[in-house]
PDB file of C-alpha atoms in Angstrom:
ATOM      1  CA  UNK A   1     120.883 129.023  76.605  1.00 43.00           C
ATOM      2  CA  UNK A   2     118.408 128.031  79.126  1.00 50.00           C
ATOM      3  CA  UNK A   3     119.304 124.885  81.052  1.00 57.00           C
ATOM      4  CA  UNK A   4     115.975 122.947  81.185  1.00 67.00           C
ATOM      5  CA  UNK A   5     117.432 119.771  83.000  1.00 76.00           C
ATOM      6  CA  UNK A   6     115.296 118.557  85.744  1.00 82.00           C
ATOM      7  CA  UNK A   7     117.194 119.111  89.121  1.00 91.00           C
ATOM      8  CA  UNK A   8     116.988 115.997  91.355  1.00 93.00           C
ATOM      9  CA  UNK A   9     118.172 115.304  94.898  1.00 93.00           C
ATOM     10  CA  UNK A  10     118.250 112.461  97.402  1.00 95.00           C
ATOM     11  CA  UNK A  11     115.949 113.490 100.476  1.00 96.00           C
ATOM     12  CA  UNK A  12     114.051 112.201 103.148  1.00 97.00           C
ATOM     13  CA  UNK A  13     110.147 112.889 102.730  1.00 97.00           C
ATOM     14  CA  UNK A  14     107.689 112.818 105.771  1.00 97.00           C
ATOM     15  CA  UNK A  15     104.272 112.746 104.840  1.00 97.00           C
ATOM     16  CA  UNK A  16     101.345 113.274 107.619  1.00 96.00           C
ATOM     17  CA  UNK A  17      97.708 112.987 107.040  1.00 94.00           C
ATOM     18  CA  UNK A  18      94.728 113.372 109.512  1.00 94.00           C
ATOM     19  CA  UNK A  19      92.818 109.996 109.939  1.00 94.00           C
ATOM     20  CA  UNK A  20      89.080 110.354 109.269  1.00 92.00           C
ATOM     21  CA  UNK A  21      89.330 114.166 108.270  1.00 92.00           C
ATOM     22  CA  UNK A  22      85.974 114.016 106.302  1.00 90.00           C
ATOM     23  CA  UNK A  23      84.139 112.326 109.347  1.00 91.00           C
ATOM     24  CA  UNK A  24      85.413 115.009 111.775  1.00 90.00           C
ATOM     25  CA  UNK A  25      84.510 117.936 109.316  1.00 91.00           C
ATOM     26  CA  UNK A  26      81.040 116.583 108.924  1.00 90.00           C
ATOM     27  CA  UNK A  27      80.778 116.471 112.698  1.00 89.00           C
ATOM     28  CA  UNK A  28      82.205 119.747 113.457  1.00 89.00           C
ATOM     29  CA  UNK A  29      83.784 122.085 110.620  1.00 91.00           C
ATOM     30  CA  UNK A  30      84.711 124.911 112.908  1.00 92.00           C
ATOM     31  CA  UNK A  31      86.238 122.845 115.741  1.00 89.00           C
ATOM     32  CA  UNK A  32      88.093 120.611 113.267  1.00 91.00           C
ATOM     33  CA  UNK A  33      89.613 123.437 111.264  1.00 92.00           C
ATOM     34  CA  UNK A  34      90.889 124.940 114.458  1.00 92.00           C
ATOM     35  CA  UNK A  35      92.426 121.932 115.839  1.00 91.00           C
ATOM     36  CA  UNK A  36      94.166 121.257 112.515  1.00 93.00           C
ATOM     37  CA  UNK A  37      95.573 124.750 112.521  1.00 93.00           C
ATOM     38  CA  UNK A  38      96.978 124.294 116.088  1.00 92.00           C
ATOM     39  CA  UNK A  39      98.409 120.800 115.144  1.00 94.00           C
ATOM     40  CA  UNK A  40     100.028 122.437 111.899  1.00 94.00           C
ATOM     41  CA  UNK A  41     101.785 125.040 114.122  1.00 94.00           C
ATOM     42  CA  UNK A  42     103.185 122.358 116.298  1.00 94.00           C
ATOM     43  CA  UNK A  43     104.385 120.222 113.535  1.00 95.00           C
ATOM     44  CA  UNK A  44     106.017 123.152 111.895  1.00 95.00           C
ATOM     45  CA  UNK A  45     107.922 123.928 115.273  1.00 96.00           C
ATOM     46  CA  UNK A  46     109.016 120.384 115.458  1.00 97.00           C
ATOM     47  CA  UNK A  47     110.032 119.948 111.899  1.00 97.00           C
ATOM     48  CA  UNK A  48     112.110 123.275 112.093  1.00 96.00           C
ATOM     49  CA  UNK A  49     113.659 121.934 115.271  1.00 96.00           C
ATOM     50  CA  UNK A  50     115.015 118.944 113.433  1.00 97.00           C
ATOM     51  CA  UNK A  51     116.443 120.914 110.452  1.00 96.00           C
ATOM     52  CA  UNK A  52     113.570 120.039 108.175  1.00 96.00           C
ATOM     53  CA  UNK A  53     111.347 122.221 106.195  1.00 96.00           C
ATOM     54  CA  UNK A  54     107.590 122.161 105.318  1.00 96.00           C
ATOM     55  CA  UNK A  55     107.313 121.553 101.567  1.00 94.00           C
ATOM     56  CA  UNK A  56     103.432 121.870 101.175  1.00 91.00           C
ATOM     57  CA  UNK A  57     100.159 121.681 102.986  1.00 87.00           C
ATOM     58  CA  UNK A  58      97.074 120.807 101.097  1.00 82.00           C
ATOM     59  CA  UNK A  59      93.950 119.676 102.528  1.00 84.00           C
ATOM     60  CA  UNK A  60      94.707 118.120 105.604  1.00 89.00           C
ATOM     61  CA  UNK A  61      98.037 116.642 104.519  1.00 92.00           C
ATOM     62  CA  UNK A  62     101.583 117.880 105.347  1.00 95.00           C
ATOM     63  CA  UNK A  63     104.747 117.200 103.276  1.00 96.00           C
ATOM     64  CA  UNK A  64     108.154 117.959 104.826  1.00 96.00           C
ATOM     65  CA  UNK A  65     111.634 117.088 103.905  1.00 96.00           C
ATOM     66  CA  UNK A  66     114.910 116.460 105.940  1.00 97.00           C
ATOM     67  CA  UNK A  67     118.512 116.115 105.138  1.00 95.00           C
ATOM     68  CA  UNK A  68     118.933 113.698 107.961  1.00 96.00           C
ATOM     69  CA  UNK A  69     117.133 110.544 107.789  1.00 96.00           C
ATOM     70  CA  UNK A  70     117.537 110.017 111.692  1.00 96.00           C
ATOM     71  CA  UNK A  71     116.212 113.526 112.357  1.00 97.00           C
ATOM     72  CA  UNK A  72     113.096 112.677 110.269  1.00 97.00           C
ATOM     73  CA  UNK A  73     112.208 109.639 112.173  1.00 97.00           C
ATOM     74  CA  UNK A  74     112.743 111.411 115.426  1.00 96.00           C
ATOM     75  CA  UNK A  75     110.569 114.266 114.361  1.00 97.00           C
ATOM     76  CA  UNK A  76     107.714 111.816 113.463  1.00 96.00           C
ATOM     77  CA  UNK A  77     107.841 110.202 116.865  1.00 96.00           C
ATOM     78  CA  UNK A  78     107.890 113.553 118.716  1.00 96.00           C
ATOM     79  CA  UNK A  79     104.876 114.801 116.548  1.00 96.00           C
ATOM     80  CA  UNK A  80     102.813 111.870 117.545  1.00 95.00           C
ATOM     81  CA  UNK A  81     103.749 112.326 121.092  1.00 93.00           C
ATOM     82  CA  UNK A  82     102.997 116.054 120.812  1.00 92.00           C
ATOM     83  CA  UNK A  83      99.680 115.323 119.265  1.00 92.00           C
ATOM     84  CA  UNK A  84      98.632 112.623 121.637  1.00 90.00           C
ATOM     85  CA  UNK A  85      99.327 114.884 124.614  1.00 88.00           C
ATOM     86  CA  UNK A  86      97.037 117.552 123.190  1.00 82.00           C
ATOM     87  CA  UNK A  87      94.350 115.110 122.187  1.00 75.00           C
ATOM     88  CA  UNK A  88      94.229 113.195 125.694  1.00 69.00           C
ATOM     89  CA  UNK A  89      91.460 115.538 126.875  1.00 67.00           C
ATOM     90  CA  UNK A  90      89.193 115.546 123.764  1.00 69.00           C
ATOM     91  CA  UNK A  91      86.342 113.409 123.166  1.00 65.00           C
ATOM     92  CA  UNK A  92      87.155 112.987 119.521  1.00 71.00           C
ATOM     93  CA  UNK A  93      90.748 113.476 119.078  1.00 82.00           C
ATOM     94  CA  UNK A  94      92.547 114.305 115.900  1.00 91.00           C
ATOM     95  CA  UNK A  95      95.097 111.701 114.908  1.00 94.00           C
ATOM     96  CA  UNK A  96      97.552 111.753 112.166  1.00 95.00           C
ATOM     97  CA  UNK A  97      99.261 108.797 110.281  1.00 96.00           C
ATOM     98  CA  UNK A  98     102.914 109.319 109.017  1.00 97.00           C
ATOM     99  CA  UNK A  99     104.889 107.720 106.290  1.00 97.00           C
ATOM    100  CA  UNK A 100     108.619 108.412 105.915  1.00 97.00           C
ATOM    101  CA  UNK A 101     110.622 107.689 102.852  1.00 97.00           C
ATOM    102  CA  UNK A 102     114.256 108.030 101.786  1.00 96.00           C
ATOM    103  CA  UNK A 103     114.246 108.411  97.817  1.00 95.00           C
ATOM    104  CA  UNK A 104     115.073 110.570  94.859  1.00 94.00           C
ATOM    105  CA  UNK A 105     112.884 113.414  94.282  1.00 95.00           C
ATOM    106  CA  UNK A 106     112.527 116.102  91.399  1.00 95.00           C
ATOM    107  CA  UNK A 107     112.892 119.742  92.479  1.00 93.00           C
ATOM    108  CA  UNK A 108     110.749 122.631  90.991  1.00 90.00           C
ATOM    109  CA  UNK A 109     111.443 125.643  93.145  1.00 88.00           C
ATOM    110  CA  UNK A 110     110.429 124.958  96.836  1.00 88.00           C
ATOM    111  CA  UNK A 111     108.363 121.864  95.717  1.00 91.00           C
ATOM    112  CA  UNK A 112     109.604 118.355  95.245  1.00 93.00           C
ATOM    113  CA  UNK A 113     107.880 115.521  93.172  1.00 93.00           C
ATOM    114  CA  UNK A 114     108.258 112.118  92.102  1.00 93.00           C
ATOM    115  CA  UNK A 115     108.183 108.490  93.526  1.00 92.00           C
ATOM    116  CA  UNK A 116     110.166 109.577  96.626  1.00 93.00           C
ATOM    117  CA  UNK A 117     107.070 111.641  97.481  1.00 95.00           C
ATOM    118  CA  UNK A 118     104.551 109.365  96.331  1.00 94.00           C
ATOM    119  CA  UNK A 119     105.996 106.521  98.387  1.00 95.00           C
ATOM    120  CA  UNK A 120     105.885 108.542 101.553  1.00 95.00           C
ATOM    121  CA  UNK A 121     102.275 109.351 100.857  1.00 94.00           C
ATOM    122  CA  UNK A 122     101.381 105.631 100.325  1.00 94.00           C
ATOM    123  CA  UNK A 123     103.301 104.621 103.455  1.00 95.00           C
ATOM    124  CA  UNK A 124     101.001 106.877 105.640  1.00 94.00           C
ATOM    125  CA  UNK A 125      98.252 105.109 104.383  1.00 93.00           C
ATOM    126  CA  UNK A 126      99.583 102.007 105.554  1.00 93.00           C
ATOM    127  CA  UNK A 127     100.091 103.588 109.155  1.00 94.00           C
ATOM    128  CA  UNK A 128      97.527 103.107 112.073  1.00 94.00           C
ATOM    129  CA  UNK A 129      95.904 106.299 113.426  1.00 94.00           C
ATOM    130  CA  UNK A 130      98.793 107.889 115.643  1.00 94.00           C
ATOM    131  CA  UNK A 131     101.278 105.639 114.022  1.00 96.00           C
ATOM    132  CA  UNK A 132     104.249 105.826 111.784  1.00 97.00           C
ATOM    133  CA  UNK A 133     105.475 103.495 109.020  1.00 97.00           C
ATOM    134  CA  UNK A 134     108.883 103.828 107.094  1.00 97.00           C
ATOM    135  CA  UNK A 135     110.307 102.341 103.983  1.00 96.00           C
ATOM    136  CA  UNK A 136     113.087  99.908 103.840  1.00 95.00           C
ATOM    137  CA  UNK A 137     115.351 102.535 102.692  1.00 95.00           C
ATOM    138  CA  UNK A 138     114.831 104.721 105.956  1.00 96.00           C
ATOM    139  CA  UNK A 139     114.993 101.582 107.998  1.00 96.00           C
ATOM    140  CA  UNK A 140     118.381 100.559 106.616  1.00 95.00           C
ATOM    141  CA  UNK A 141     119.761 103.878 108.007  1.00 94.00           C
ATOM    142  CA  UNK A 142     118.096 104.169 111.360  1.00 95.00           C
ATOM    143  CA  UNK A 143     117.317 100.731 112.823  1.00 91.00           C
ATOM    144  CA  UNK A 144     120.599 100.775 115.039  1.00 91.00           C
ATOM    145  CA  UNK A 145     120.646 104.460 115.758  1.00 92.00           C
ATOM    146  CA  UNK A 146     117.246 105.055 117.626  1.00 90.00           C
ATOM    147  CA  UNK A 147     115.794 103.621 120.784  1.00 87.00           C
ATOM    148  CA  UNK A 148     112.497 102.579 119.179  1.00 90.00           C
ATOM    149  CA  UNK A 149     111.480  99.081 117.759  1.00 92.00           C
ATOM    150  CA  UNK A 150     110.552  98.096 114.313  1.00 94.00           C
ATOM    151  CA  UNK A 151     107.998  95.589 112.912  1.00 94.00           C
ATOM    152  CA  UNK A 152     108.407  94.464 109.413  1.00 94.00           C
ATOM    153  CA  UNK A 153     105.120  94.604 107.611  1.00 92.00           C
ATOM    154  CA  UNK A 154     106.491  92.915 104.622  1.00 91.00           C
ATOM    155  CA  UNK A 155     105.855  93.699 101.128  1.00 88.00           C
ATOM    156  CA  UNK A 156     102.409  95.489 101.091  1.00 84.00           C
ATOM    157  CA  UNK A 157     100.510  96.441  98.032  1.00 81.00           C
ATOM    158  CA  UNK A 158     100.229 100.351  97.147  1.00 82.00           C
ATOM    159  CA  UNK A 159      98.150 102.154  94.690  1.00 82.00           C
ATOM    160  CA  UNK A 160     100.355 103.078  91.723  1.00 82.00           C
ATOM    161  CA  UNK A 161     103.407 101.888  93.544  1.00 86.00           C
ATOM    162  CA  UNK A 162     105.367  98.861  93.077  1.00 85.00           C
ATOM    163  CA  UNK A 163     105.252  96.788  96.423  1.00 85.00           C
ATOM    164  CA  UNK A 164     108.102  97.411  98.929  1.00 89.00           C
ATOM    165  CA  UNK A 165     109.030  96.422 102.147  1.00 92.00           C
ATOM    166  CA  UNK A 166     107.888  98.554 105.032  1.00 95.00           C
ATOM    167  CA  UNK A 167     108.404  98.888 108.782  1.00 96.00           C
ATOM    168  CA  UNK A 168     106.005 100.075 111.572  1.00 96.00           C
ATOM    169  CA  UNK A 169     107.704 101.941 114.649  1.00 94.00           C
ATOM    170  CA  UNK A 170     106.947 100.515 117.964  1.00 89.00           C
ATOM    171  CA  UNK A 171     107.333 102.348 121.293  1.00 74.00           C
ATOM    172  CA  UNK A 172     107.473 100.176 124.511  1.00 58.00           C
ATOM    173  CA  UNK A 173     106.991  97.006 122.828  1.00 53.00           C
ATOM    174  CA  UNK A 174     103.580  98.256 121.029  1.00 55.00           C
ATOM    175  CA  UNK A 175     102.952 100.070 117.776  1.00 59.00           C
ATOM    176  CA  UNK A 176     103.740 103.804 117.969  1.00 58.00           C
ATOM    177  CA  UNK A 177      99.903 104.820 118.209  1.00 53.00           C
ATOM    178  CA  UNK A 178      97.390 106.249 120.498  1.00 50.00           C
ATOM    179  CA  UNK A 179      97.736 103.405 123.186  1.00 50.00           C
ATOM    180  CA  UNK A 180     101.527 103.783 123.448  1.00 49.00           C
ATOM    181  CA  UNK A 181     100.906 107.524 124.281  1.00 45.00           C
ATOM    182  CA  UNK A 182      98.241 106.685 126.582  1.00 42.00           C
ATOM    183  CA  UNK A 183      95.083 107.803 124.805  1.00 40.00           C
ATOM    184  CA  UNK A 184      92.016 105.873 123.646  1.00 43.00           C
ATOM    185  CA  UNK A 185      91.846 105.030 119.893  1.00 44.00           C
ATOM    186  CA  UNK A 186      88.655 106.795 118.532  1.00 43.00           C
ATOM    187  CA  UNK A 187      88.920 104.714 115.198  1.00 45.00           C
ATOM    188  CA  UNK A 188      85.803 102.691 114.268  1.00 48.00           C
ATOM    189  CA  UNK A 189      86.092  99.020 115.133  1.00 44.00           C
ATOM    190  CA  UNK A 190      86.097  97.957 111.291  1.00 42.00           C
ATOM    191  CA  UNK A 191      89.051 100.462 111.084  1.00 43.00           C
ATOM    192  CA  UNK A 192      90.925  99.136 113.995  1.00 43.00           C
ATOM    193  CA  UNK A 193      90.485  95.414 112.930  1.00 41.00           C
ATOM    194  CA  UNK A 194      91.984  96.082 109.445  1.00 42.00           C
ATOM    195  CA  UNK A 195      95.001  97.962 111.100  1.00 40.00           C
ATOM    196  CA  UNK A 196      95.623  94.934 113.312  1.00 43.00           C
ATOM    197  CA  UNK A 197      95.744  92.197 110.880  1.00 39.00           C
ATOM    198  CA  UNK A 198      99.413  92.245 110.755  1.00 39.00           C
ATOM    199  CA  UNK A 199      99.647  91.773 114.631  1.00 41.00           C
ATOM    200  CA  UNK A 200      97.104  88.824 114.297  1.00 42.00           C
ATOM    201  CA  UNK A 201      99.274  87.305 111.429  1.00 41.00           C
ATOM    202  CA  UNK A 202     102.299  87.672 113.614  1.00 40.00           C
ATOM    203  CA  UNK A 203     100.856  86.195 116.995  1.00 41.00           C
ATOM    204  CA  UNK A 204     102.403  83.034 118.105  1.00 45.00           C
ATOM    205  CA  UNK A 205     100.481  79.851 117.024  1.00 46.00           C
ATOM    206  CA  UNK A 206      99.299  77.053 119.718  1.00 49.00           C
ATOM    207  CA  UNK A 207     100.872  73.758 119.430  1.00 55.00           C
ATOM    208  CA  UNK A 208      97.308  72.498 118.133  1.00 54.00           C
ATOM    209  CA  UNK A 209      97.469  75.058 115.385  1.00 50.00           C
ATOM    210  CA  UNK A 210     101.009  74.200 114.450  1.00 52.00           C
ATOM    211  CA  UNK A 211     100.269  70.601 114.103  1.00 56.00           C
ATOM    212  CA  UNK A 212      97.023  71.451 112.031  1.00 56.00           C
ATOM    213  CA  UNK A 213      99.011  73.604 109.800  1.00 55.00           C
ATOM    214  CA  UNK A 214     101.825  71.138 109.204  1.00 56.00           C
ATOM    215  CA  UNK A 215      99.039  68.410 108.333  1.00 53.00           C
ATOM    216  CA  UNK A 216      97.609  70.524 105.714  1.00 57.00           C
ATOM    217  CA  UNK A 217     101.090  70.758 103.947  1.00 56.00           C
ATOM    218  CA  UNK A 218     101.785  67.098 103.664  1.00 59.00           C
ATOM    219  CA  UNK A 219      99.975  64.870 101.143  1.00 70.00           C
ATOM    220  CA  UNK A 220      96.519  63.834 102.079  1.00 69.00           C
ATOM    221  CA  UNK A 221      97.272  59.946 102.456  1.00 75.00           C
ATOM    222  CA  UNK A 222     100.107  60.605 104.558  1.00 76.00           C
ATOM    223  CA  UNK A 223      98.136  63.091 106.975  1.00 74.00           C
ATOM    224  CA  UNK A 224      95.458  60.326 107.030  1.00 77.00           C
ATOM    225  CA  UNK A 225      97.959  57.800 107.976  1.00 78.00           C
ATOM    226  CA  UNK A 226      99.479  59.810 110.589  1.00 83.00           C
ATOM    227  CA  UNK A 227      96.020  60.625 112.043  1.00 82.00           C
ATOM    228  CA  UNK A 228      94.938  56.866 112.160  1.00 86.00           C
ATOM    229  CA  UNK A 229      98.152  55.890 113.635  1.00 83.00           C
ATOM    230  CA  UNK A 230      98.046  58.359 116.435  1.00 83.00           C
ATOM    231  CA  UNK A 231      94.544  57.054 117.196  1.00 80.00           C
ATOM    232  CA  UNK A 232      95.796  53.562 117.350  1.00 83.00           C
ATOM    233  CA  UNK A 233      98.714  54.386 119.533  1.00 85.00           C
ATOM    234  CA  UNK A 234      96.410  56.052 122.032  1.00 81.00           C
ATOM    235  CA  UNK A 235      94.053  53.230 122.194  1.00 86.00           C
ATOM    236  CA  UNK A 236      96.999  50.796 122.756  1.00 87.00           C
ATOM    237  CA  UNK A 237      98.504  52.865 125.300  1.00 82.00           C
ATOM    238  CA  UNK A 238      95.031  53.266 127.177  1.00 80.00           C
ATOM    239  CA  UNK A 239      93.825  49.815 126.949  1.00 81.00           C
ATOM    240  CA  UNK A 240      96.755  47.286 127.083  1.00 75.00           C
ATOM    241  CA  UNK A 241     100.189  46.931 128.603  1.00 76.00           C
ATOM    242  CA  UNK A 242     101.209  44.949 125.597  1.00 82.00           C
ATOM    243  CA  UNK A 243     102.465  46.879 122.587  1.00 84.00           C
ATOM    244  CA  UNK A 244     100.726  45.874 119.376  1.00 81.00           C
ATOM    245  CA  UNK A 245     100.034  49.290 117.367  1.00 78.00           C
ATOM    246  CA  UNK A 246     103.183  48.765 115.266  1.00 81.00           C
ATOM    247  CA  UNK A 247     101.717  46.006 113.225  1.00 85.00           C
ATOM    248  CA  UNK A 248      98.729  47.897 112.042  1.00 87.00           C
ATOM    249  CA  UNK A 249     100.752  51.163 111.750  1.00 79.00           C
ATOM    250  CA  UNK A 250     103.182  49.417 109.607  1.00 87.00           C
ATOM    251  CA  UNK A 251     100.525  47.966 107.250  1.00 87.00           C
ATOM    252  CA  UNK A 252      99.005  51.359 107.104  1.00 86.00           C
ATOM    253  CA  UNK A 253     102.166  53.365 106.058  1.00 81.00           C
ATOM    254  CA  UNK A 254     103.086  50.298 103.380  1.00 82.00           C
ATOM    255  CA  UNK A 255      99.731  50.882 102.008  1.00 83.00           C
ATOM    256  CA  UNK A 256     100.268  54.649 101.608  1.00 75.00           C
ATOM    257  CA  UNK A 257     103.537  54.081 100.335  1.00 81.00           C
ATOM    258  CA  UNK A 258     102.456  51.681  97.452  1.00 79.00           C
ATOM    259  CA  UNK A 259      99.525  54.080  96.580  1.00 76.00           C
ATOM    260  CA  UNK A 260     101.975  56.970  96.210  1.00 72.00           C
ATOM    261  CA  UNK A 261     104.395  54.984  94.322  1.00 72.00           C
ATOM    262  CA  UNK A 262     101.883  53.661  91.883  1.00 72.00           C
ATOM    263  CA  UNK A 263     100.083  56.760  91.622  1.00 61.00           C
ATOM    264  CA  UNK A 264     103.348  58.830  90.542  1.00 54.00           C
ATOM    265  CA  UNK A 265     104.347  56.166  88.137  1.00 53.00           C
ATOM    266  CA  UNK A 266     104.477  57.693  84.436  1.00 49.00           C
ATOM    267  CA  UNK A 267     101.452  56.812  82.575  1.00 46.00           C
ATOM    268  CA  UNK A 268     103.417  55.239  79.648  1.00 45.00           C
ATOM    269  CA  UNK A 269     104.810  52.673  82.390  1.00 47.00           C
ATOM    270  CA  UNK A 270     101.191  51.756  83.374  1.00 43.00           C
ATOM    271  CA  UNK A 271      99.986  50.852  80.015  1.00 45.00           C
ATOM    272  CA  UNK A 272     100.383  47.407  78.292  1.00 41.00           C
ATOM    273  CA  UNK A 273     101.928  47.755  74.694  1.00 42.00           C
ATOM    274  CA  UNK A 274      99.626  45.985  72.145  1.00 40.00           C
TER     275      UNK A 274
END
């Protein structure tokens, strides 16, 4: 009998893809293809050095797998460093985005398929040009074993994949991208702004913003009472040595309290039975 059972294994999948490949091909087909071939040779050398293997290369994408999660992440960092060093002298450098996932895959000869591969492909789409994004399963294995930093991107929606927590690699306190390797980011401004939205969300807020955000979360009558009370306190302190603001402030909050209590009273209690 022939055993038709699908073979599966747990492996670390690395997916690398050229950022803006169509734009580069439109500008210079011959030069872009030569550069891609040179980078593929360099990537294959680094993958072999870290005991991985190239699974597939279609179009401008590269799929590789590793038995070791740590080796896969180290390889990704070295790939970006190698490409950045070669691209530093180019006017329009070719940049790769890399995604890494640890997951179960289906094996068919030398090819691998399944969600383990699809997730790695979707993660590279979240990466910045020259950057690396890993899944939470990879992060759990490497966060205390490598001298790189990690920024949590949270749960980001991905096409045909359930949202999962992902992490961006950082080097020297900044994302592992062109700037961290000392080259200029050639991405269009609109693409750079989309790639930085996570950084802007993580930026520390000023005291004024913190107060404004807090006021938006409290009930509107309370927010209005607090604003008016603060205004009265400032006027009192600036115009008189005698403290008088506590009386109007107390009256304001008493009115707000009564309004909230009466407003929350059940409708049946507010009606008079006939």
